[in-house]
Amino acid sequence: MSKTTSGTVCDVLVIGSGVAGMAAALKAASQGLSVIVAEKDQYFGGTTAISAGWAWVPGNKQGVEQGDTREEAETYLKNLAPETFNEAGVRNFLDTVPEAISFFENETEVKFTYPEKSPDYKMDLPGAKLSGRAILPQDVDARVLGDKRLLMQPYMSSYTVFGYMPQVGPDINEFFHVNQSVKSFVYVARKLLRTWVDAARYQRPVLRSNGNALMTRMVKSADDLGVRLWNSSPALSLTRDDAGTITGAVIGGDHAATVTARLGVILAAGGFSGNKELRKQYFPHDADGDDHFTPTLGHGGDAANLAISAGGHIDNSVFSVGSWAPVTVFKYLNGKQRLFPHLRAIGLPGLIAVDRHGRRFGNEALSYHDFGGTMIGHNKDEAKTFGYVIGDARTMHKYGIGYAKPWPMPRGYFYKTGYLVKGDTLEELAGKLGIDAEGLKATVAGFNPSAERGEDPAFGRGSTLYNHFRGDMEHKPNPNLAPVGTGPYYAAKIQMGDLGTFAGIGINERSEVITEEGAAVPGLIAVGAAAVSVFGGGYPGYGSHIGPALVFGYRAGRDVARLAAERGITRAAGA
């Protein structure tokens, strides 16, 4: 039963507990303000907590040490989405990166690792860098949260390996080679043993990595700063005064209350890719609302609908309205739908992606976002957007296909759930998939001779350092290419998903929600995936959602603290 809290007052109300909302809460609370974070879900952390946790933040200390310049970052972003380049937004972002990252590392529990390699997604563009821009959170023992440990969003189960969440880079490479190297086998065995022992002792593994580590660290910091963290507490509506200023929100659930926020409300409740009606309006491939499958959490359009109710609007003047990620849709044995996002493995040697005609349609070693965009464009004249990832016996034995694990894992489960399809010949596989067999045979015959030489004249797969990073660096002559050899053959269907929206609530330079005419809605701020992309819908590299979310969340918390100082407002009484 919900408990009712009446007359609740704070300085800042943050709606959503992902990285953007928590960044805003931490900075505001560190300045002495009273902050409430209201999270709709029973768990804290949102999509960030199930993500890889990387943050794309050029101008961080590693990049500066390596000679990365402000001009190079600007050049790269201008070339990434030239027609939608947001000069003012990018300026604010780059201006704030050093200050924001310094704050998190020096004044909170958040700590980052600076990987040796983290290539930008478009390494062929001017200004791109091999490293120095993308960083990731350090692992953490979740027991630092005490009783709140079990309130953190669990990992996405289909993206773990028997409960362990590998990190992109050296960690995941060991998992790719677990059946090929004694060293890798021992490494993986130790990771899994620790995971299972901890899960048995503490209900779930205590060593948190990736985005879960970032959110665990942020929640710990918020708790230390006295932020009131409300889970299972959806924001039902916004409140305003006679002048039209947003004054707070009506909260439901476990902390039902009308909350007065003296300095304003920050919308950080994610994008709208989980909202069928908004997808029908803004996603070009999903006009009927049934051709998109999001693995995100909390992206149901709550923030967008709240903003619209206050006079705001959705800004879709971006290069891409979503950050695309091909997914396989399958079912648990109990019939419940499950998703696997293909964020890396399509670029491995021996795998190809084909359409319903059995033809390749793009460079499989592009970023998931760019490959997803290619897939959408390729299917624009078709009834539905889909394709298939296909590999031979050797590839399946060595790497598996996404969620379907390599030898020695049994494959019966993957067949029963509908994830994996097997055919002894290409003709049989094509028949089971319902695609053109002659087209598939011709594609493989045309692909193989060049792939043997490490070349892909059709689409340039394996031609950039970023492509190589998505492949098997030990495979020669090209980390991304090998022929599709002898059967049996295996396939997984891919459909369109996302990691969030780039179209979003229209905002000004101060992240204030604005009307279609450009007037600010007083007292209302939007950050993170709730707001329109600062990169104009381009996807520069690892952590292209989390980086801006950290920075603009920080700016929002900093700006409301400055507003308090200007108005002579002290911390809300009793908060």
Coordinates of C-alpha atoms in Angstrom, one line a residue:
M1 CA 0.0 0.0 0.0
S2 CA 1.3 3.5 -0.8
K3 CA 2.1 5.8 2.0
T4 CA 1.0 9.5 1.5
T5 CA 3.3 12.4 2.2
S6 CA 1.7 15.8 2.2
G7 CA 3.3 19.2 2.0
T8 CA 6.7 17.8 0.8
V9 CA 9.1 20.6 0.0
C10 CA 12.6 20.4 -1.6
D11 CA 14.8 22.8 -3.6
V12 CA 15.1 20.5 -6.7
L13 CA 12.9 17.6 -7.8
V14 CA 14.6 15.3 -10.2
I15 CA 12.4 12.9 -12.1
G16 CA 14.4 9.8 -13.1
S17 CA 17.4 8.0 -11.5
G18 CA 19.6 7.3 -14.5
V19 CA 22.9 8.9 -15.1
A20 CA 21.6 12.4 -16.1
G21 CA 19.2 12.6 -13.1
M22 CA 21.8 11.4 -10.6
A23 CA 24.4 13.8 -12.0
A24 CA 22.1 16.7 -11.5
A25 CA 21.2 15.6 -8.0
L26 CA 24.8 15.1 -7.0
K27 CA 25.9 18.5 -8.1
A28 CA 22.9 20.3 -6.6
A29 CA 23.2 18.5 -3.3
S30 CA 26.9 19.1 -3.1
Q31 CA 26.0 22.8 -3.2
G32 CA 23.8 22.5 -0.2
L33 CA 20.5 22.1 -1.9
S34 CA 17.7 19.8 -0.8
V35 CA 17.1 17.2 -3.6
I36 CA 14.5 14.5 -4.2
V37 CA 15.0 11.9 -6.9
A38 CA 11.7 10.3 -7.9
E39 CA 12.1 7.0 -9.8
K40 CA 9.1 5.3 -11.4
D41 CA 10.7 1.8 -11.4
Q42 CA 11.2 -0.4 -8.3
Y43 CA 15.0 -0.2 -9.0
F44 CA 17.3 2.8 -9.4
G45 CA 19.6 3.3 -12.3
G46 CA 17.5 3.1 -15.4
T47 CA 19.0 2.1 -18.8
T48 CA 22.4 3.3 -17.6
A49 CA 22.5 0.4 -15.1
I50 CA 22.2 -2.2 -17.8
S51 CA 24.5 -0.5 -20.2
A52 CA 28.3 -0.8 -20.8
G53 CA 28.7 2.5 -18.8
W54 CA 31.1 4.2 -21.2
A55 CA 31.1 8.0 -21.4
W56 CA 32.2 9.9 -24.5
V57 CA 33.9 13.0 -23.0
P58 CA 36.6 14.6 -25.1
G59 CA 38.7 17.0 -23.1
N60 CA 39.2 14.5 -20.2
K61 CA 42.6 14.3 -18.6
Q62 CA 43.7 11.3 -20.7
G63 CA 42.8 13.0 -23.9
V64 CA 44.6 16.2 -22.9
E65 CA 47.7 14.2 -22.0
Q66 CA 47.6 12.5 -25.4
G67 CA 47.4 15.8 -27.2
D68 CA 43.7 15.7 -28.2
T69 CA 42.6 19.3 -28.8
R70 CA 39.3 21.1 -28.6
E71 CA 39.6 22.0 -32.3
E72 CA 39.9 18.3 -33.3
A73 CA 36.8 17.3 -31.2
E74 CA 34.8 20.1 -32.8
T75 CA 36.0 19.1 -36.3
Y76 CA 34.9 15.6 -35.7
L77 CA 31.5 16.5 -34.4
K78 CA 30.9 18.9 -37.3
N79 CA 31.7 16.2 -39.8
L80 CA 29.6 13.6 -37.9
A81 CA 26.3 15.4 -38.5
P82 CA 27.1 18.6 -40.5
E83 CA 23.5 19.6 -41.3
T84 CA 22.4 19.4 -37.7
F85 CA 25.5 20.5 -35.9
N86 CA 24.5 22.3 -32.7
E87 CA 27.3 24.8 -32.2
A88 CA 26.1 26.3 -29.0
G89 CA 25.3 23.0 -27.4
V90 CA 28.6 21.5 -28.4
R91 CA 30.4 24.5 -27.1
N92 CA 28.7 24.1 -23.7
F93 CA 29.4 20.4 -23.7
L94 CA 33.1 20.8 -24.4
D95 CA 33.5 23.8 -22.1
T96 CA 32.1 21.7 -19.2
V97 CA 33.7 18.3 -19.6
P98 CA 36.9 18.9 -17.6
E99 CA 35.0 20.6 -14.8
A100 CA 32.3 17.9 -14.6
I101 CA 34.6 14.9 -14.7
S102 CA 36.8 16.5 -12.1
F103 CA 33.8 17.0 -9.8
F104 CA 32.7 13.4 -10.1
E105 CA 36.1 12.0 -9.5
N106 CA 37.2 14.3 -6.8
E107 CA 34.0 15.1 -4.9
T108 CA 31.9 11.9 -5.2
E109 CA 32.4 8.2 -5.2
V110 CA 32.4 8.0 -9.0
K111 CA 35.8 6.8 -10.4
F112 CA 36.7 6.2 -14.0
T113 CA 39.1 4.0 -15.9
Y114 CA 40.9 5.4 -19.0
P115 CA 41.3 2.6 -21.5
E116 CA 44.2 2.3 -23.8
K117 CA 42.0 2.1 -26.9
S118 CA 38.5 3.4 -27.3
P119 CA 38.2 4.4 -31.0
D120 CA 35.6 6.9 -32.2
Y121 CA 32.9 5.2 -34.2
K122 CA 33.8 7.1 -37.4
M123 CA 37.5 6.7 -37.6
D124 CA 37.5 7.8 -41.3
L125 CA 36.3 11.3 -40.4
P126 CA 38.6 14.3 -39.7
G127 CA 39.3 14.8 -36.0
A128 CA 38.6 11.2 -35.0
K129 CA 40.8 9.6 -32.3
L130 CA 41.8 6.1 -31.4
S131 CA 41.7 6.8 -27.7
G132 CA 41.4 9.6 -25.1
R133 CA 37.7 10.4 -25.4
A134 CA 35.7 7.5 -24.1
I135 CA 36.1 6.5 -20.4
L136 CA 34.3 3.9 -18.3
P137 CA 33.5 3.5 -14.6
Q138 CA 35.6 1.5 -12.3
D139 CA 34.1 -1.7 -10.8
V140 CA 32.7 -1.5 -7.4
D141 CA 31.5 -3.8 -4.6
A142 CA 27.8 -3.1 -4.2
R143 CA 27.9 -3.7 -0.5
V144 CA 29.0 -0.1 -0.2
L145 CA 25.2 0.6 -0.5
G146 CA 24.2 -1.4 2.5
D147 CA 20.5 -2.1 2.5
K148 CA 20.0 -0.2 -0.8
R149 CA 22.2 -2.7 -2.7
L150 CA 19.2 -4.7 -3.8
L151 CA 17.4 -1.6 -5.0
M152 CA 19.8 -1.2 -7.9
Q153 CA 18.6 -2.2 -11.4
P154 CA 19.8 -5.8 -12.1
Y155 CA 21.9 -6.5 -15.3
M156 CA 20.0 -7.3 -18.5
S157 CA 20.2 -11.1 -18.2
S158 CA 20.5 -11.8 -22.0
Y159 CA 23.7 -9.7 -22.1
T160 CA 25.5 -11.4 -19.3
V161 CA 27.5 -14.6 -19.4
F162 CA 26.0 -16.8 -16.6
G163 CA 25.4 -13.7 -14.5
Y164 CA 28.7 -11.9 -15.2
M165 CA 28.7 -8.7 -17.3
P166 CA 31.9 -8.5 -19.4
Q167 CA 33.4 -5.1 -20.2
V168 CA 34.2 -4.0 -23.8
G169 CA 37.9 -4.4 -24.4
P170 CA 40.4 -6.9 -22.9
D171 CA 37.8 -8.4 -20.5
I172 CA 35.3 -9.4 -23.3
N173 CA 38.1 -10.5 -25.5
E174 CA 39.0 -13.2 -22.9
F175 CA 35.4 -14.4 -23.1
F176 CA 35.6 -14.6 -26.9
H177 CA 38.7 -16.8 -26.6
V178 CA 37.5 -19.0 -23.6
N179 CA 37.4 -22.1 -25.8
Q180 CA 40.7 -21.3 -27.6
S181 CA 43.1 -20.5 -24.8
V182 CA 44.0 -22.0 -21.4
K183 CA 44.8 -18.5 -20.2
S184 CA 41.3 -17.2 -21.3
F185 CA 39.6 -20.3 -19.8
V186 CA 41.2 -19.8 -16.4
Y187 CA 40.4 -16.0 -16.5
V188 CA 36.7 -16.6 -17.4
A189 CA 36.4 -19.5 -14.8
R190 CA 37.6 -17.2 -12.0
K191 CA 35.2 -14.5 -13.0
L192 CA 32.2 -16.8 -13.2
L193 CA 33.1 -18.6 -9.9
R194 CA 33.3 -15.3 -8.1
T195 CA 30.0 -14.3 -9.6
W196 CA 28.2 -17.6 -8.6
V197 CA 29.6 -17.6 -5.1
D198 CA 28.6 -14.0 -4.4
A199 CA 25.1 -14.6 -5.9
A200 CA 24.7 -17.6 -3.5
R201 CA 25.8 -15.6 -0.5
Y202 CA 24.3 -12.2 -1.2
Q203 CA 21.2 -12.9 -3.5
R204 CA 23.0 -11.4 -6.5
P205 CA 26.7 -10.8 -7.5
V206 CA 28.2 -7.9 -5.4
L207 CA 31.0 -7.0 -7.9
R208 CA 29.3 -4.5 -10.2
S209 CA 30.8 -3.5 -13.5
N210 CA 29.9 -1.3 -16.5
G211 CA 27.0 1.0 -16.2
N212 CA 25.8 -0.8 -13.1
A213 CA 29.0 0.2 -11.3
L214 CA 28.5 3.8 -12.4
M215 CA 25.0 3.9 -11.0
T216 CA 26.0 2.1 -7.8
R217 CA 28.7 4.7 -7.2
M218 CA 26.3 7.6 -8.0
V219 CA 23.6 6.2 -5.7
K220 CA 26.1 5.8 -2.9
S221 CA 27.3 9.4 -3.4
A222 CA 23.7 10.7 -3.4
D223 CA 22.9 8.8 -0.2
D224 CA 26.0 10.3 1.4
L225 CA 24.9 13.8 0.4
G226 CA 21.4 13.3 1.9
V227 CA 19.5 13.1 -1.4
R228 CA 16.1 11.6 -0.8
L229 CA 15.9 8.6 -3.2
W230 CA 12.3 7.5 -3.9
N231 CA 11.8 4.4 -5.9
S232 CA 8.4 3.1 -7.2
S233 CA 7.3 6.8 -7.3
P234 CA 6.1 7.9 -10.7
A235 CA 5.6 11.5 -11.6
L236 CA 1.9 11.8 -12.5
S237 CA 1.7 15.5 -13.4
L238 CA 3.5 18.8 -13.0
T239 CA 2.2 21.7 -10.9
R240 CA 2.5 25.4 -11.7
D241 CA 1.6 28.7 -10.3
D242 CA -0.6 31.5 -11.8
A243 CA 2.4 32.9 -13.7
G244 CA 3.0 29.5 -15.4
T245 CA 6.2 28.6 -13.5
I246 CA 6.6 24.9 -12.8
T247 CA 6.5 24.6 -9.0
G248 CA 6.8 20.8 -8.5
A249 CA 4.9 17.6 -9.4
V250 CA 2.3 15.2 -8.2
I251 CA 4.1 11.9 -7.3
G252 CA 2.3 8.6 -7.0
G253 CA 3.3 5.1 -5.8
D254 CA 5.2 4.5 -2.6
H255 CA 5.8 8.2 -1.9
A256 CA 2.5 9.7 -3.0
A257 CA 2.7 13.4 -2.5
T258 CA 2.4 16.8 -4.1
V259 CA 6.1 17.9 -4.0
T260 CA 6.9 21.6 -4.1
A261 CA 10.3 22.2 -5.7
R262 CA 11.4 25.8 -4.9
L263 CA 14.0 26.0 -7.7
G264 CA 12.4 23.8 -10.3
V265 CA 11.9 20.3 -11.7
I266 CA 14.5 18.4 -13.8
L267 CA 13.2 15.9 -16.3
A268 CA 15.6 13.0 -16.6
A269 CA 13.3 10.1 -17.2
G270 CA 14.7 8.9 -20.5
G271 CA 13.5 9.1 -24.1
F272 CA 10.4 7.8 -25.8
S273 CA 11.5 4.7 -27.7
G274 CA 9.2 2.5 -25.5
N275 CA 6.1 4.7 -26.4
K276 CA 4.2 3.2 -29.3
E277 CA 2.3 6.4 -30.1
L278 CA 5.4 8.6 -30.1
R279 CA 7.3 6.1 -32.2
K280 CA 4.6 6.1 -34.8
Q281 CA 5.0 9.9 -35.0
Y282 CA 8.8 10.1 -35.1
F283 CA 10.3 6.8 -36.1
P284 CA 10.3 6.6 -39.9
H285 CA 10.4 2.8 -39.9
D286 CA 7.7 2.2 -37.4
A287 CA 4.6 4.0 -38.7
D288 CA 2.3 1.3 -37.3
G289 CA 4.1 1.0 -33.9
D290 CA 4.9 -2.7 -34.3
D291 CA 8.3 -2.7 -36.0
H292 CA 10.6 -1.6 -33.2
F293 CA 11.7 -3.4 -30.1
T294 CA 13.6 -1.4 -27.4
P295 CA 15.8 -3.1 -24.8
T296 CA 15.9 0.2 -22.8
L297 CA 14.3 0.7 -19.4
G298 CA 12.1 3.6 -18.5
H299 CA 12.1 5.1 -22.0
G300 CA 8.3 5.2 -22.1
G301 CA 8.0 8.9 -23.0
D302 CA 7.0 10.0 -19.5
A303 CA 9.4 13.0 -19.6
A304 CA 8.2 13.9 -23.0
N305 CA 4.5 13.8 -22.1
L306 CA 5.2 15.9 -18.9
A307 CA 7.1 18.5 -20.9
I308 CA 4.3 18.6 -23.6
S309 CA 1.7 19.1 -20.9
A310 CA 3.7 22.2 -19.7
G311 CA 3.9 23.7 -23.2
G312 CA 7.1 22.0 -24.4
H313 CA 7.5 20.0 -27.6
I314 CA 9.5 17.2 -29.2
D315 CA 12.4 18.4 -31.3
N316 CA 13.1 16.0 -34.1
S317 CA 15.4 18.2 -36.2
V318 CA 18.3 15.8 -35.8
F319 CA 20.2 13.6 -38.2
S320 CA 18.9 10.4 -36.6
V321 CA 15.9 10.4 -34.3
G322 CA 17.2 7.3 -32.4
S323 CA 20.5 5.6 -31.5
W324 CA 19.8 2.4 -33.3
A325 CA 20.8 -1.1 -32.2
P326 CA 19.8 -4.3 -34.0
V327 CA 18.2 -6.8 -31.7
T328 CA 17.0 -10.4 -31.8
V329 CA 13.5 -10.9 -30.4
F330 CA 12.9 -14.3 -28.9
K331 CA 11.1 -15.8 -25.9
Y332 CA 11.9 -17.4 -22.6
L333 CA 10.7 -21.0 -22.4
N334 CA 7.7 -19.6 -20.4
G335 CA 6.8 -17.5 -23.4
K336 CA 7.8 -14.1 -22.1
Q337 CA 9.5 -11.9 -24.7
R338 CA 13.2 -11.3 -24.5
L339 CA 15.7 -9.1 -26.4
F340 CA 19.3 -9.4 -27.2
P341 CA 21.0 -6.2 -28.6
H342 CA 23.7 -7.0 -31.1
L343 CA 26.2 -4.3 -30.0
R344 CA 29.4 -6.0 -31.0
A345 CA 29.5 -9.5 -32.4
I346 CA 28.2 -8.9 -36.0
G347 CA 31.7 -7.6 -36.9
L348 CA 33.5 -10.9 -36.0
P349 CA 35.2 -13.0 -38.8
G350 CA 32.9 -15.5 -40.6
L351 CA 29.6 -13.7 -39.8
I352 CA 27.6 -11.9 -42.5
A353 CA 24.2 -10.1 -42.3
V354 CA 21.7 -10.5 -45.1
D355 CA 18.3 -9.3 -46.0
R356 CA 15.1 -11.3 -47.0
H357 CA 16.6 -11.7 -50.5
G358 CA 19.8 -13.3 -49.1
R359 CA 21.9 -10.3 -50.0
R360 CA 24.4 -8.4 -47.8
F361 CA 23.3 -4.7 -47.3
G362 CA 26.2 -3.0 -45.4
N363 CA 29.4 -3.2 -43.4
E364 CA 28.7 -5.4 -40.5
A365 CA 31.6 -4.0 -38.5
L366 CA 30.1 -0.5 -38.3
S367 CA 28.9 0.7 -35.0
Y368 CA 25.5 -0.8 -34.0
H369 CA 24.0 2.7 -34.6
D370 CA 25.4 3.1 -38.1
F371 CA 24.6 -0.4 -39.1
G372 CA 21.1 0.0 -37.7
G373 CA 20.7 3.1 -39.8
T374 CA 21.9 1.2 -42.8
M375 CA 19.4 -1.5 -42.1
I376 CA 16.5 1.0 -41.8
G377 CA 17.5 2.7 -45.0
H378 CA 17.8 -0.6 -46.8
N379 CA 14.3 -1.7 -45.8
K380 CA 12.5 1.6 -46.3
D381 CA 10.5 0.2 -49.2
E382 CA 9.7 -3.1 -47.4
A383 CA 6.8 -3.9 -45.1
K384 CA 9.1 -4.6 -42.2
T385 CA 12.6 -3.9 -41.1
F386 CA 14.7 -7.0 -40.5
G387 CA 17.6 -9.1 -41.6
Y388 CA 19.6 -12.2 -40.5
V389 CA 23.1 -12.8 -39.0
I390 CA 24.6 -15.9 -40.5
G391 CA 27.6 -18.0 -39.7
D392 CA 29.1 -21.4 -40.6
A393 CA 30.0 -24.3 -38.3
R394 CA 33.5 -23.0 -37.6
T395 CA 32.3 -19.6 -36.7
M396 CA 29.6 -20.9 -34.4
H397 CA 32.0 -23.2 -32.7
K398 CA 34.6 -20.4 -32.2
Y399 CA 32.5 -17.3 -31.4
G400 CA 28.8 -18.2 -31.3
I401 CA 26.3 -15.7 -32.6
G402 CA 25.5 -13.1 -30.1
Y403 CA 23.4 -14.6 -27.3
A404 CA 24.0 -18.1 -28.6
K405 CA 27.2 -19.2 -27.0
P406 CA 30.1 -21.1 -28.7
W407 CA 31.3 -24.6 -28.1
P408 CA 31.1 -26.3 -25.6
M409 CA 27.8 -24.8 -24.7
P410 CA 24.7 -26.9 -25.7
R411 CA 22.5 -25.3 -28.3
G412 CA 19.2 -26.8 -27.6
Y413 CA 18.0 -23.9 -25.5
F414 CA 18.7 -21.4 -28.2
Y415 CA 16.7 -23.4 -30.7
K416 CA 13.8 -23.9 -28.3
T417 CA 13.5 -20.2 -27.5
G418 CA 13.6 -19.2 -31.2
Y419 CA 16.8 -17.3 -31.0
L420 CA 18.9 -19.6 -33.3
V421 CA 18.0 -21.4 -36.5
K422 CA 20.1 -24.2 -38.0
G423 CA 20.4 -25.7 -41.5
D424 CA 22.8 -28.3 -42.8
T425 CA 23.1 -26.5 -46.1
L426 CA 22.6 -22.9 -47.2
E427 CA 19.4 -24.0 -49.1
E428 CA 18.0 -25.6 -45.9
L429 CA 18.8 -22.6 -43.8
A430 CA 17.3 -20.2 -46.3
G431 CA 14.1 -22.4 -46.4
K432 CA 13.8 -22.3 -42.6
L433 CA 14.3 -18.5 -42.6
G434 CA 12.0 -17.9 -45.5
I435 CA 14.6 -16.0 -47.6
D436 CA 15.8 -16.4 -51.1
A437 CA 18.2 -19.4 -51.3
E438 CA 19.8 -18.6 -54.6
G439 CA 20.4 -15.0 -53.4
L440 CA 22.1 -16.4 -50.2
K441 CA 24.3 -18.8 -52.1
A442 CA 25.3 -16.1 -54.6
T443 CA 26.2 -13.8 -51.7
V444 CA 28.4 -16.3 -50.0
A445 CA 30.1 -17.3 -53.2
G446 CA 30.8 -13.6 -54.0
F447 CA 31.9 -12.8 -50.4
N448 CA 34.3 -15.6 -49.7
P449 CA 37.3 -15.1 -52.1
S450 CA 37.8 -11.5 -51.0
A451 CA 37.2 -12.4 -47.3
E452 CA 39.9 -15.0 -47.6
R453 CA 42.3 -12.2 -48.5
G454 CA 41.0 -9.9 -45.7
E455 CA 39.1 -7.6 -48.1
D456 CA 35.5 -6.5 -48.6
P457 CA 35.3 -4.6 -51.9
A458 CA 31.5 -4.3 -51.6
F459 CA 31.2 -2.5 -48.2
G460 CA 34.7 -1.9 -46.9
R461 CA 34.3 -4.1 -43.8
G462 CA 37.5 -4.2 -41.8
S463 CA 38.9 -1.0 -43.3
T464 CA 39.1 1.2 -40.1
L465 CA 40.6 0.8 -36.7
Y466 CA 37.1 1.0 -35.2
N467 CA 36.1 -1.9 -37.4
H468 CA 39.1 -3.9 -36.1
F469 CA 38.1 -3.1 -32.5
R470 CA 34.8 -4.8 -33.1
G471 CA 36.5 -7.9 -34.5
D472 CA 39.0 -10.5 -33.3
M473 CA 42.4 -8.8 -33.2
E474 CA 44.1 -12.2 -33.2
H475 CA 42.6 -13.2 -36.5
K476 CA 44.7 -12.6 -39.6
P477 CA 44.9 -11.0 -42.1
N478 CA 41.9 -8.9 -41.1
P479 CA 40.2 -9.0 -37.7
N480 CA 36.8 -8.7 -39.3
L481 CA 36.8 -11.0 -42.2
A482 CA 36.8 -14.8 -42.9
P483 CA 34.9 -16.8 -45.5
V484 CA 31.6 -18.4 -44.7
G485 CA 32.7 -22.0 -45.0
T486 CA 31.1 -25.4 -44.6
G487 CA 27.9 -26.3 -42.8
P488 CA 25.9 -26.7 -40.8
Y489 CA 24.9 -23.0 -40.9
Y490 CA 23.4 -20.9 -38.2
A491 CA 21.3 -17.7 -38.2
A492 CA 19.7 -15.2 -35.8
K493 CA 17.0 -12.8 -37.0
I494 CA 17.7 -9.1 -36.3
Q495 CA 15.1 -6.4 -36.1
M496 CA 15.4 -2.8 -35.1
G497 CA 15.9 -1.6 -31.6
D498 CA 17.7 1.3 -29.9
L499 CA 19.7 2.5 -26.9
G500 CA 17.6 5.7 -26.5
T501 CA 16.2 8.6 -28.6
F502 CA 18.1 11.5 -30.1
A503 CA 14.9 13.3 -30.9
G504 CA 13.7 14.7 -27.6
I505 CA 12.3 17.5 -25.6
G506 CA 13.2 20.9 -27.1
I507 CA 15.6 22.8 -24.9
N508 CA 17.6 26.0 -25.0
E509 CA 21.3 26.5 -24.1
R510 CA 20.5 26.3 -20.4
S511 CA 18.7 23.0 -20.9
E512 CA 15.4 24.8 -20.1
V513 CA 12.3 23.2 -21.8
I514 CA 11.1 25.5 -24.5
T515 CA 7.9 25.9 -26.5
E516 CA 7.8 25.4 -30.3
E517 CA 8.2 29.2 -30.5
G518 CA 11.4 29.1 -28.4
A519 CA 10.1 30.6 -25.1
A520 CA 11.4 28.9 -22.0
V521 CA 9.0 27.1 -19.7
P522 CA 10.1 28.6 -16.3
G523 CA 11.1 26.1 -13.7
L524 CA 11.5 23.1 -16.0
I525 CA 14.7 21.6 -17.2
A526 CA 15.4 18.5 -19.4
V527 CA 18.6 16.5 -19.5
G528 CA 19.9 13.1 -20.8
A529 CA 17.9 11.1 -23.3
A530 CA 14.8 13.0 -22.4
A531 CA 16.2 16.0 -24.2
V532 CA 17.1 16.4 -27.8
S533 CA 20.6 15.2 -28.7
V534 CA 23.4 17.8 -28.3
F535 CA 25.2 15.9 -31.1
G536 CA 22.4 16.6 -33.6
G537 CA 21.6 12.9 -33.8
G538 CA 25.2 11.9 -34.6
Y539 CA 26.8 9.0 -32.6
P540 CA 30.5 9.9 -32.1
G541 CA 31.7 7.0 -30.0
Y542 CA 31.4 4.7 -26.9
G543 CA 29.1 6.4 -24.4
S544 CA 27.4 9.0 -26.7
H545 CA 24.4 9.0 -24.4
I546 CA 26.2 8.8 -21.0
G547 CA 28.8 11.4 -21.8
P548 CA 26.3 14.3 -22.5
A549 CA 24.1 13.0 -19.7
L550 CA 26.9 13.3 -17.1
V551 CA 27.9 16.8 -18.4
F552 CA 24.5 18.4 -18.8
G553 CA 23.1 16.7 -15.7
Y554 CA 26.1 18.3 -13.9
R555 CA 25.4 21.7 -15.5
A556 CA 21.7 21.5 -14.5
G557 CA 22.6 20.9 -10.9
R558 CA 25.2 23.7 -11.0
D559 CA 22.8 26.1 -12.6
V560 CA 20.0 25.6 -10.1
A561 CA 22.6 26.1 -7.3
R562 CA 23.6 29.4 -8.9
L563 CA 20.0 30.4 -9.1
A564 CA 19.6 29.7 -5.4
A565 CA 22.5 32.0 -4.7
E566 CA 21.2 34.7 -6.9
R567 CA 17.8 34.6 -5.1
G568 CA 19.3 34.3 -1.7
I569 CA 17.5 31.0 -1.1
T570 CA 18.8 28.7 1.6
R571 CA 18.2 25.0 1.9
A572 CA 14.5 24.1 2.2
A573 CA 13.5 23.9 5.9
G574 CA 13.1 20.4 7.2
A575 CA 14.7 18.8 4.1

